[in-house]
Coordinates of C-alpha atoms in Angstrom, one line a residue:
X87 CA 95.5 119.4 106.7
X88 CA 92.7 120.8 104.3
X89 CA 89.5 118.3 104.5
X90 CA 88.3 118.4 101.1
X91 CA 86.3 115.0 101.0
X92 CA 84.8 112.8 103.7
X93 CA 85.1 108.9 102.5
X94 CA 82.2 106.9 104.6
X95 CA 81.8 103.0 104.8
X96 CA 78.3 102.2 104.5
X97 CA 77.2 99.3 107.0
X98 CA 78.0 99.5 110.6
X99 CA 78.4 103.7 110.1
X100 CA 75.7 104.6 107.6
X101 CA 73.3 102.0 108.5
X102 CA 73.2 98.5 110.1
X103 CA 72.9 95.6 107.5
X104 CA 75.0 93.3 109.0
X105 CA 71.8 91.4 110.4
X106 CA 70.8 90.5 107.1
X107 CA 73.8 89.3 106.3
X108 CA 73.9 87.6 109.8
X109 CA 70.3 85.8 109.1
X110 CA 71.8 84.9 105.3
X111 CA 75.3 83.4 105.9
X112 CA 73.4 81.7 108.8
X113 CA 70.8 80.1 106.6
X114 CA 73.4 79.1 104.1
X115 CA 75.6 77.8 106.8
X116 CA 72.6 75.9 108.5
X117 CA 71.9 74.2 105.3
X118 CA 75.7 73.0 105.2
X119 CA 75.8 72.1 108.9
X120 CA 77.4 74.7 109.9
X121 CA 77.7 76.2 113.6
X122 CA 77.4 80.0 113.0
X123 CA 76.9 82.9 115.8
X124 CA 76.3 86.4 116.3
X125 CA 79.9 86.3 117.6
X126 CA 81.2 84.8 114.1
X127 CA 79.0 87.4 112.4
X128 CA 81.2 89.9 113.9
X129 CA 84.7 88.2 112.7
X130 CA 83.2 88.9 109.2
X131 CA 82.8 93.1 109.4
X132 CA 84.9 94.2 106.5
X133 CA 85.5 91.4 105.0
X134 CA 84.2 90.6 100.8
X135 CA 81.7 88.5 100.1
X136 CA 84.1 84.9 99.1
X137 CA 86.5 85.6 102.1
X138 CA 83.1 85.4 104.1
X139 CA 82.0 82.1 102.8
X140 CA 85.6 80.4 103.3
X141 CA 85.6 81.3 106.2
X142 CA 82.7 79.9 107.3
X143 CA 83.2 76.9 105.3
X144 CA 86.6 76.6 107.4
X145 CA 84.6 76.7 110.2
X146 CA 83.2 73.5 109.3
X147 CA 86.1 72.1 107.3
X148 CA 85.1 72.1 104.3
X149 CA 87.2 72.6 101.3
X150 CA 84.7 72.8 97.4
X151 CA 85.4 73.7 94.5
X152 CA 85.3 77.3 92.8
X153 CA 82.2 76.5 91.0
X154 CA 80.4 75.4 94.1
X155 CA 81.9 78.7 96.2
X156 CA 80.3 80.6 93.3
X157 CA 76.5 78.9 93.8
X158 CA 76.8 79.4 97.0
X159 CA 77.4 82.9 97.2
X160 CA 75.1 83.9 94.3
X161 CA 72.5 82.1 97.0
X162 CA 73.7 83.8 99.6
X163 CA 73.6 87.4 98.0
X164 CA 70.1 86.2 96.8
X165 CA 68.5 85.5 100.2
X166 CA 70.7 88.5 101.6
X167 CA 68.5 90.8 98.5
X168 CA 65.4 89.9 99.4
X169 CA 66.1 90.7 103.3
X170 CA 67.7 94.0 102.5
X171 CA 64.9 95.1 99.8
X172 CA 62.3 96.5 103.0
X173 CA 64.7 98.7 103.8
X174 CA 63.6 102.5 104.1
X175 CA 65.2 106.2 104.9
X176 CA 64.0 104.6 108.2
X177 CA 67.0 102.5 108.5
X178 CA 69.3 105.3 108.2
X179 CA 71.2 106.2 110.8
X180 CA 69.9 109.0 112.9
X181 CA 73.1 112.3 112.6
X182 CA 74.0 111.0 109.1
X183 CA 71.5 113.5 107.5
X184 CA 72.9 116.2 109.6
X185 CA 76.6 115.7 109.0
X186 CA 76.1 115.3 105.3
X187 CA 73.9 118.7 105.4
X188 CA 77.0 120.1 107.2
X189 CA 79.2 118.7 104.9
X190 CA 77.6 120.1 101.8
X191 CA 77.5 123.4 103.3
X192 CA 80.9 123.8 103.5
X193 CA 81.5 122.3 100.3
X194 CA 83.3 119.1 101.1
X195 CA 82.7 117.0 98.8
X196 CA 81.0 113.1 100.0
X197 CA 81.8 109.6 99.0
X198 CA 81.1 106.2 100.0
X199 CA 84.3 103.2 100.0
X200 CA 81.7 99.7 100.9
X201 CA 83.2 96.3 100.5
X202 CA 79.5 95.2 99.8
X203 CA 78.7 94.6 95.9
X204 CA 74.9 95.6 96.9
X205 CA 75.6 98.9 98.2
X206 CA 74.3 100.9 95.8
X207 CA 70.7 99.4 96.0
X208 CA 71.6 100.1 100.0
X209 CA 71.7 103.2 99.6
X210 CA 69.0 103.9 97.1
X211 CA 66.6 102.0 99.9
X212 CA 67.9 104.5 102.1
X213 CA 67.5 107.5 99.8
X214 CA 71.2 109.2 99.8
X215 CA 72.2 107.6 96.9
X216 CA 71.8 111.6 95.1
X217 CA 74.1 113.2 97.9
X218 CA 77.1 110.6 97.6
X219 CA 79.6 112.8 94.8
X220 CA 80.9 109.1 94.4
X221 CA 80.5 106.0 95.4
X222 CA 83.3 102.8 95.1
X223 CA 82.4 99.6 95.6
X224 CA 83.5 96.0 96.0
X225 CA 82.1 95.7 92.2
X226 CA 85.3 97.8 91.5
X227 CA 87.8 96.3 92.8
X228 CA 89.8 93.5 93.0
X229 CA 91.4 93.9 96.7
X230 CA 89.7 93.9 99.2
X231 CA 90.1 96.0 102.7
X232 CA 92.3 96.3 104.0
X233 CA 94.0 97.1 100.5
X234 CA 93.5 100.7 100.4
X235 CA 92.1 100.1 96.7
X236 CA 88.7 101.4 97.1
X237 CA 89.3 104.3 99.0
X238 CA 92.1 105.2 97.0
X239 CA 89.1 104.5 94.0
X240 CA 86.6 106.5 96.5
X241 CA 89.2 109.4 96.4
X242 CA 90.5 109.4 92.6
X243 CA 86.6 109.2 91.8
X244 CA 86.1 112.6 93.7
X245 CA 89.3 114.5 92.0
X246 CA 90.6 114.6 95.4
X247 CA 94.4 114.1 96.6
X248 CA 94.2 111.5 99.7
X249 CA 96.3 113.7 102.1
X250 CA 93.0 115.6 101.6
X251 CA 90.4 113.1 102.2
X252 CA 89.3 111.6 105.6
X253 CA 88.1 108.0 105.7
X254 CA 85.0 106.9 108.4
X255 CA 85.1 102.9 109.2
X256 CA 83.6 101.2 112.2
X257 CA 85.5 98.0 111.3
X258 CA 89.7 97.2 111.7
X259 CA 90.6 96.2 108.6
X260 CA 88.8 99.6 107.1
X261 CA 90.9 101.6 108.9
X262 CA 93.9 99.9 107.9
X263 CA 93.2 99.9 104.5
X264 CA 92.1 104.1 105.4
X265 CA 95.9 104.8 106.6
X266 CA 97.0 102.8 103.8
X267 CA 95.5 104.9 101.3
X268 CA 97.3 107.8 102.9
X269 CA 94.1 109.5 104.5
X270 CA 93.4 110.7 107.8
X271 CA 91.4 107.5 109.9
X272 CA 87.8 108.2 112.6
X273 CA 86.8 105.1 114.0
X274 CA 83.6 104.1 114.7
X275 CA 82.9 102.2 117.9
X276 CA 84.6 100.6 120.0
X277 CA 88.6 102.8 120.6
X278 CA 90.2 99.8 122.3
X279 CA 89.7 98.0 118.6
X280 CA 90.3 101.0 116.7
X281 CA 93.3 101.8 117.7
X282 CA 94.5 102.8 114.3
X283 CA 92.1 105.3 114.1
X284 CA 93.2 109.3 114.7
X285 CA 89.5 109.7 117.0
X286 CA 87.0 107.1 117.3
X287 CA 83.3 108.1 118.2
X288 CA 80.4 106.4 119.8
X289 CA 78.3 106.8 116.4
X290 CA 78.2 108.8 113.4
X291 CA 75.9 110.6 115.5
X292 CA 78.5 112.1 117.5
X293 CA 81.0 113.3 114.6
X294 CA 80.8 116.9 113.3
X295 CA 82.1 119.6 110.6
X296 CA 84.0 121.0 113.6
X297 CA 85.5 117.7 114.9
X298 CA 86.6 116.4 111.4
X299 CA 88.3 120.3 110.5
X300 CA 90.3 119.7 113.5
X301 CA 92.3 116.8 112.3

């Protein structure tokens, strides 16, 4: 396979917004009287906003109307946006810029496939928005990961067939989405957890263009 594009997840791959999601979800959970820990937050990796809210509500044995769910999601998101407004290029993970530079120099396209509806805002804050050839996020898709829709959308936007794309993810649902899209999957994190990935690296700084071309 010739690699013509690399499509990255955002949270946990290029930067860490998990702490901000945790703080915003915890504030909401506290208001609802539901216990919510950082371990619980790990269960929400790669899960969309509605799925995350319903997971938390389930822990508290609560079932709410769609209107109330919508209000709570809006409240959580407003709090989250306040928190991430303070992000800067310093919040970009080490190794991202060097890898992007290698990809650009080789003519390999760079895409984003994020489960976040705030992905465009975050990459602007990180100062890397202009480096993407195409950004696909939760605003443009119906189905969340592990459905492959967001990765297929990114590939289509890049003008590259899925079999010539490599996806980079830190969540199990994301790895499954990449595989279901017909792409090759690279994991960031624990190899025991991300067993569906062809290769797993501890962080993005460990990935080089040479590594990717060997897949």
